[in-house]
mmCIF file of N, CA and C in Angstrom:
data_model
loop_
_atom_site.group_PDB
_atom_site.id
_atom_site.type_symbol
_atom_site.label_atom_id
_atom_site.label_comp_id
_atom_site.label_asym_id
_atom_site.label_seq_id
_atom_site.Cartn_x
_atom_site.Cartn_y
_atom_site.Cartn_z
ATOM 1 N N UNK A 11 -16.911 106.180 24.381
ATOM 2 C CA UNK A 11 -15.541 106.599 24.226
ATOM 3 C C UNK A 11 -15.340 108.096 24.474
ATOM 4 N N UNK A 12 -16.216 108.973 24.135
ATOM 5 C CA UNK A 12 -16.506 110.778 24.829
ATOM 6 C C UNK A 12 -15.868 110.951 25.518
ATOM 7 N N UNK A 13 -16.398 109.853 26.988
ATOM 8 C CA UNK A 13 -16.131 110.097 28.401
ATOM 9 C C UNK A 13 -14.583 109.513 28.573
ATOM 10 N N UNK A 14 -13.782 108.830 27.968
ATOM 11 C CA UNK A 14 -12.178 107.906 27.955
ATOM 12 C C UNK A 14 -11.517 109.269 27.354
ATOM 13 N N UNK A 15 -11.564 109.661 26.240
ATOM 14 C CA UNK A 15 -10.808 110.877 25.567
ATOM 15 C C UNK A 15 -11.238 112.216 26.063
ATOM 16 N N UNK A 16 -11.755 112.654 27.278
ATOM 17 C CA UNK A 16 -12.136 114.020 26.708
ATOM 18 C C UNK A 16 -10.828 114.696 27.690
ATOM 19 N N UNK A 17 -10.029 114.214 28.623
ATOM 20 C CA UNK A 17 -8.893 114.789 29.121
ATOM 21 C C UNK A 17 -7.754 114.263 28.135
ATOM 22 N N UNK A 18 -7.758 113.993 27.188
ATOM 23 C CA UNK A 18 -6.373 113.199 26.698
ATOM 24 C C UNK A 18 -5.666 114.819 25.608
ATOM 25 N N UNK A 19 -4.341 114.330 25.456
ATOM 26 C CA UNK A 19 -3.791 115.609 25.007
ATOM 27 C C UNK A 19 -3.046 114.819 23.692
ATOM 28 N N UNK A 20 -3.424 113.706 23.575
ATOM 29 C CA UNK A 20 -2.818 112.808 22.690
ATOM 30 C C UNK A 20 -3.652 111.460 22.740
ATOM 31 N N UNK A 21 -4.267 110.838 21.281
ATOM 32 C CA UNK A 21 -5.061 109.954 21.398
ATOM 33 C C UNK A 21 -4.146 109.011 20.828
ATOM 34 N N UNK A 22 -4.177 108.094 21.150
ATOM 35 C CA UNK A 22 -3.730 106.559 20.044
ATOM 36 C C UNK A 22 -4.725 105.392 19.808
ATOM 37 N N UNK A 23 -5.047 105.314 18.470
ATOM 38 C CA UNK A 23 -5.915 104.465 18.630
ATOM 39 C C UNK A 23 -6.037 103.841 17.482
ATOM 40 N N UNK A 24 -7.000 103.111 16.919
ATOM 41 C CA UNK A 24 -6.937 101.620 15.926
ATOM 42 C C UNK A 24 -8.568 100.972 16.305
ATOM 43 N N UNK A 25 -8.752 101.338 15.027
ATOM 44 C CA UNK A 25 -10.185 100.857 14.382
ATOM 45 C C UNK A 25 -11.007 101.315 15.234
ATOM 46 N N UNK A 26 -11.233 102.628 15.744
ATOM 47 C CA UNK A 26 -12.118 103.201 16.765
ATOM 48 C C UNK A 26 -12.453 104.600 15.820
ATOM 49 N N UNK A 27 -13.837 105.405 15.475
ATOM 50 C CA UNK A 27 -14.045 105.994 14.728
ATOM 51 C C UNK A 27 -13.362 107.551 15.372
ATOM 52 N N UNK A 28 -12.710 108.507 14.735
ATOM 53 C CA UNK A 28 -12.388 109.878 15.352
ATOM 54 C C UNK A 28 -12.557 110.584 14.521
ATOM 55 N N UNK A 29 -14.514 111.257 14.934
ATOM 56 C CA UNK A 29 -15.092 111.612 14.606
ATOM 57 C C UNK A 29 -15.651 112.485 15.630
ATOM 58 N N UNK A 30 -16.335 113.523 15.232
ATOM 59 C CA UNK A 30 -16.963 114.792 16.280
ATOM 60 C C UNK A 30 -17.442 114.307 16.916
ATOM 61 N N UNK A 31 -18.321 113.316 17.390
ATOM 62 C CA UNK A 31 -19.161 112.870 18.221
ATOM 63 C C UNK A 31 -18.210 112.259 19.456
ATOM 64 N N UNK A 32 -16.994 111.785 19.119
ATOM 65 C CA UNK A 32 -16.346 110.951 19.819
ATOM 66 C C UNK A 32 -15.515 112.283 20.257
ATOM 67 N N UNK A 33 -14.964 113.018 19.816
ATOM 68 C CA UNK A 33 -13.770 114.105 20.058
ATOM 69 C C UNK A 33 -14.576 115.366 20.607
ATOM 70 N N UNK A 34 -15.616 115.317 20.573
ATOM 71 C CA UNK A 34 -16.667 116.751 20.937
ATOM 72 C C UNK A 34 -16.171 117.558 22.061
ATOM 73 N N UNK A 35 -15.970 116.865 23.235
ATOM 74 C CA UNK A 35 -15.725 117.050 24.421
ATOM 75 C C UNK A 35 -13.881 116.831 24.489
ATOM 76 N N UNK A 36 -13.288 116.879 23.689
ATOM 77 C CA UNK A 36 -11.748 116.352 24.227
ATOM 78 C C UNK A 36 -10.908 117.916 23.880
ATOM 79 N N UNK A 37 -11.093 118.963 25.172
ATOM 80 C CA UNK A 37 -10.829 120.469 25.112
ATOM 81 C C UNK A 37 -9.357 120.277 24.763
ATOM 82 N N UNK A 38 -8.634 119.793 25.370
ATOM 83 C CA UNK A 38 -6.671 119.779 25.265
ATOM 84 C C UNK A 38 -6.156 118.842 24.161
ATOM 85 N N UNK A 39 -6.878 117.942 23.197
ATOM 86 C CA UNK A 39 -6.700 117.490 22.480
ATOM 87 C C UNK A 39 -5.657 118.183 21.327
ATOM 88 N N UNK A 40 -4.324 117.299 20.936
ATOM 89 C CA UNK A 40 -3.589 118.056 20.161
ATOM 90 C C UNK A 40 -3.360 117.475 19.068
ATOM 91 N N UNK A 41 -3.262 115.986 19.487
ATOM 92 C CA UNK A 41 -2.896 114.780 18.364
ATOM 93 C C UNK A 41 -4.053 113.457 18.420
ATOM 94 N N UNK A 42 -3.993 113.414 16.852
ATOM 95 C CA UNK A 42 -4.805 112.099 16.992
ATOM 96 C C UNK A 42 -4.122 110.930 15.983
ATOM 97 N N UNK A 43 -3.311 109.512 16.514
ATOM 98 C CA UNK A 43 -2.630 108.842 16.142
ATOM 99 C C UNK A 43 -3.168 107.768 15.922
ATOM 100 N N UNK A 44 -3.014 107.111 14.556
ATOM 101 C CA UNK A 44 -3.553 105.763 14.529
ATOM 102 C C UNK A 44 -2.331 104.986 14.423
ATOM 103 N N UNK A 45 -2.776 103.843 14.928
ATOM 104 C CA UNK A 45 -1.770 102.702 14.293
ATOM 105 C C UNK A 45 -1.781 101.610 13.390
ATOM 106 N N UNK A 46 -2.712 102.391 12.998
ATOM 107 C CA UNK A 46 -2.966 101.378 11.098
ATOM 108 C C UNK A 46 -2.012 102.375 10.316
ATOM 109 N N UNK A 47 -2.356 101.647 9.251
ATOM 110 C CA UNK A 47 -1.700 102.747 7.539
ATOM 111 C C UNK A 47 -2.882 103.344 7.023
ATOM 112 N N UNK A 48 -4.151 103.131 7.626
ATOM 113 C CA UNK A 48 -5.259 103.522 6.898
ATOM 114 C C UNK A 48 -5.541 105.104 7.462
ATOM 115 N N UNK A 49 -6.213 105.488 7.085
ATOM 116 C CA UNK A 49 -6.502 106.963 7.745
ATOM 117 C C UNK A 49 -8.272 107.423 7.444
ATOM 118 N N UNK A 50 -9.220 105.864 7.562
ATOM 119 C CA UNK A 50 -10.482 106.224 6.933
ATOM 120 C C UNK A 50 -11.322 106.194 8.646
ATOM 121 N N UNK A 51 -10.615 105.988 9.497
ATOM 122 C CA UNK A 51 -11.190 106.120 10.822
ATOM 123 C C UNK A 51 -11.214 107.814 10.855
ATOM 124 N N UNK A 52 -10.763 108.329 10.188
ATOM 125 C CA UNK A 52 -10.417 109.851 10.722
ATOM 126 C C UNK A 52 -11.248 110.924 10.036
ATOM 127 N N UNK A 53 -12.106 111.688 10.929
ATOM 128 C CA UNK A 53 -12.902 112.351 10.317
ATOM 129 C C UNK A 53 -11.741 113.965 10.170
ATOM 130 N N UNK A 54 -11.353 113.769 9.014
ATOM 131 C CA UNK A 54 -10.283 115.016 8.286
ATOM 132 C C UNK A 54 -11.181 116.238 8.363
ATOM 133 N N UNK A 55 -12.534 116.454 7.745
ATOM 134 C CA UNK A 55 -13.011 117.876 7.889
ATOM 135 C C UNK A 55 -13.407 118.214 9.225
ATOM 136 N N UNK A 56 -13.755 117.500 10.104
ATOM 137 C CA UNK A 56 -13.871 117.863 11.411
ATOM 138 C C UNK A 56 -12.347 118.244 12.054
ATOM 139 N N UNK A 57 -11.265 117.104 12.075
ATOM 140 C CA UNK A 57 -9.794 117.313 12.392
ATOM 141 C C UNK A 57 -9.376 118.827 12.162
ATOM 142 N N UNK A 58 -9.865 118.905 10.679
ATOM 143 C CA UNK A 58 -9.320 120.547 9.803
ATOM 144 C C UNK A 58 -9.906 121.327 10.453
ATOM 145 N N UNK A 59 -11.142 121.203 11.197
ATOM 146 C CA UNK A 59 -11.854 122.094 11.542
ATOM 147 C C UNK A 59 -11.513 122.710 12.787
ATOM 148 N N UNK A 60 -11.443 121.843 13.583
ATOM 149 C CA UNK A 60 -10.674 122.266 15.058
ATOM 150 C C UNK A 60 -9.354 122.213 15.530
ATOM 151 N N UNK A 61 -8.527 122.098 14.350
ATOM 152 C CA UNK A 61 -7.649 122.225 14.113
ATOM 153 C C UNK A 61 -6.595 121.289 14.912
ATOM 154 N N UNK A 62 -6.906 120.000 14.957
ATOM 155 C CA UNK A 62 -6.270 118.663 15.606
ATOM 156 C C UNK A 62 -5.392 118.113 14.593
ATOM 157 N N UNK A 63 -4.096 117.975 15.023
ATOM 158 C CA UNK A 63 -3.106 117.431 13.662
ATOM 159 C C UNK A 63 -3.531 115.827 14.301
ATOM 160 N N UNK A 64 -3.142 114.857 13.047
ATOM 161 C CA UNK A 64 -3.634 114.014 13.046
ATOM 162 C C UNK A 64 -2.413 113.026 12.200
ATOM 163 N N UNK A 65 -2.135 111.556 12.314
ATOM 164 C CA UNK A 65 -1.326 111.208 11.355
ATOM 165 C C UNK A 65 -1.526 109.935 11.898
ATOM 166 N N UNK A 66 -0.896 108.609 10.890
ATOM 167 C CA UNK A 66 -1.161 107.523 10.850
ATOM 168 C C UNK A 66 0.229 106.303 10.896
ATOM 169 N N UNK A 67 0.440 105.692 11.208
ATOM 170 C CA UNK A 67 1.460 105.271 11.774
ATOM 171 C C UNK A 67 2.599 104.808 10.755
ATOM 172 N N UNK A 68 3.795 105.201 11.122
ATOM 173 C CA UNK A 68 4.953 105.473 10.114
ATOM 174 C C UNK A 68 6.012 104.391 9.910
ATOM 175 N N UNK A 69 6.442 104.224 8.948
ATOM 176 C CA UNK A 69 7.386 103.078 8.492
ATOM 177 C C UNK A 69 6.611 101.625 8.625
ATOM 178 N N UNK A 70 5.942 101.479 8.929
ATOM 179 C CA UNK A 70 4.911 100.361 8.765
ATOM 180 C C UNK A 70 4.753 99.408 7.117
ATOM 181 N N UNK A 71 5.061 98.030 8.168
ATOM 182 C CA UNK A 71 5.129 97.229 6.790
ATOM 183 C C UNK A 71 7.129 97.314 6.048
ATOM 184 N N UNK A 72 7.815 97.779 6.707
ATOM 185 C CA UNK A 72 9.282 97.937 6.032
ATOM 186 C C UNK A 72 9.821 96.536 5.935
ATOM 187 N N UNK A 73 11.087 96.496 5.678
ATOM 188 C CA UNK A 73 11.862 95.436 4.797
ATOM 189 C C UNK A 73 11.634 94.280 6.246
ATOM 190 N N UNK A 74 11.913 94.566 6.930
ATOM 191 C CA UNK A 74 11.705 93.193 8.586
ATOM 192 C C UNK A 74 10.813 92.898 8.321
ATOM 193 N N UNK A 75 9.644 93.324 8.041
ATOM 194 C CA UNK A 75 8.512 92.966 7.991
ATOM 195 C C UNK A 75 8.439 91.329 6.967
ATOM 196 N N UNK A 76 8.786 91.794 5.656
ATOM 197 C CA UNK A 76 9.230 91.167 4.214
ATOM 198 C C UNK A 76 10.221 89.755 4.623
ATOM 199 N N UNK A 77 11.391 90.272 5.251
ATOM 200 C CA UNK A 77 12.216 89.444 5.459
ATOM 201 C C UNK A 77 11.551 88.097 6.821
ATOM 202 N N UNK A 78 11.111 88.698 7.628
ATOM 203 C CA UNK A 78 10.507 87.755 8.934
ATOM 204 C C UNK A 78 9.124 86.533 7.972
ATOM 205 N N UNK A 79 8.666 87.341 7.288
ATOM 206 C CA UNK A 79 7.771 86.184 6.634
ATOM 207 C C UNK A 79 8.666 85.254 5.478
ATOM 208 N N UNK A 80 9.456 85.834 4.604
ATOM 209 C CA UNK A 80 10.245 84.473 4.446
ATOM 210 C C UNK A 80 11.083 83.757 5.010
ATOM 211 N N UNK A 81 11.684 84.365 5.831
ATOM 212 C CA UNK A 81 12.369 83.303 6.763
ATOM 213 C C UNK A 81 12.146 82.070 7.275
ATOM 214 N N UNK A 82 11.259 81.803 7.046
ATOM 215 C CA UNK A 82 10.431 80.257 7.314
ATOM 216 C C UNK A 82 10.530 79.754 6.643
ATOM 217 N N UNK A 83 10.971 80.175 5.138
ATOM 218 C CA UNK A 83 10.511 79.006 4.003
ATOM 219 C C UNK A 83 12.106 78.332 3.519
ATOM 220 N N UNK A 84 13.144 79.074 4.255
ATOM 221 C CA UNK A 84 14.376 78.241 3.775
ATOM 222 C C UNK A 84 14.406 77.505 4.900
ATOM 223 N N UNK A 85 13.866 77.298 5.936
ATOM 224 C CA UNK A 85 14.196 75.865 6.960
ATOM 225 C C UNK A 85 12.852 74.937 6.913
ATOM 226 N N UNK A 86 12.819 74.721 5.947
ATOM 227 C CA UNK A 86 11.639 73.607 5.597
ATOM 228 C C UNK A 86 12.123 72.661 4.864
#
């Protein structure tokens, strides 16, 4: 993955580790985006370190979410 990110100026990604080893080489790197709610893929003291803002994907899980899974159960 080194060699996929090291021109990117913006990563998006999901269940892939972003960690120094993976980001070592990514010089223009500005953002690193997940699209989970989790944020344990993300190596934070390395992020802090080279100073890559970083954040995890927003409004996730809201009321559509809630409402689309019961919606099934009144046409049964």
């Amino acid at each position: 993955m080194p060699e996929r990110v090291k021109d990117a100026d913006i990563i998006v990604a999901n269940k892939l580790p972003m960690c120094e080893e993976t980001l070592k080489d990514a010089k223009n790197l500005k953002l690193v985006c997940l699209t989970a709610t989790g944020i344990n893929n993300l190596d934070g003291e390395y992020l802090k370190k080279t100073r890559h803002s970083c954040c995890n994907v927003a409004g996730y899980s809201t009321d559509a979410v809630a409402q689309q899974t019961f919606c099934p159960l009144f046409f049964i």
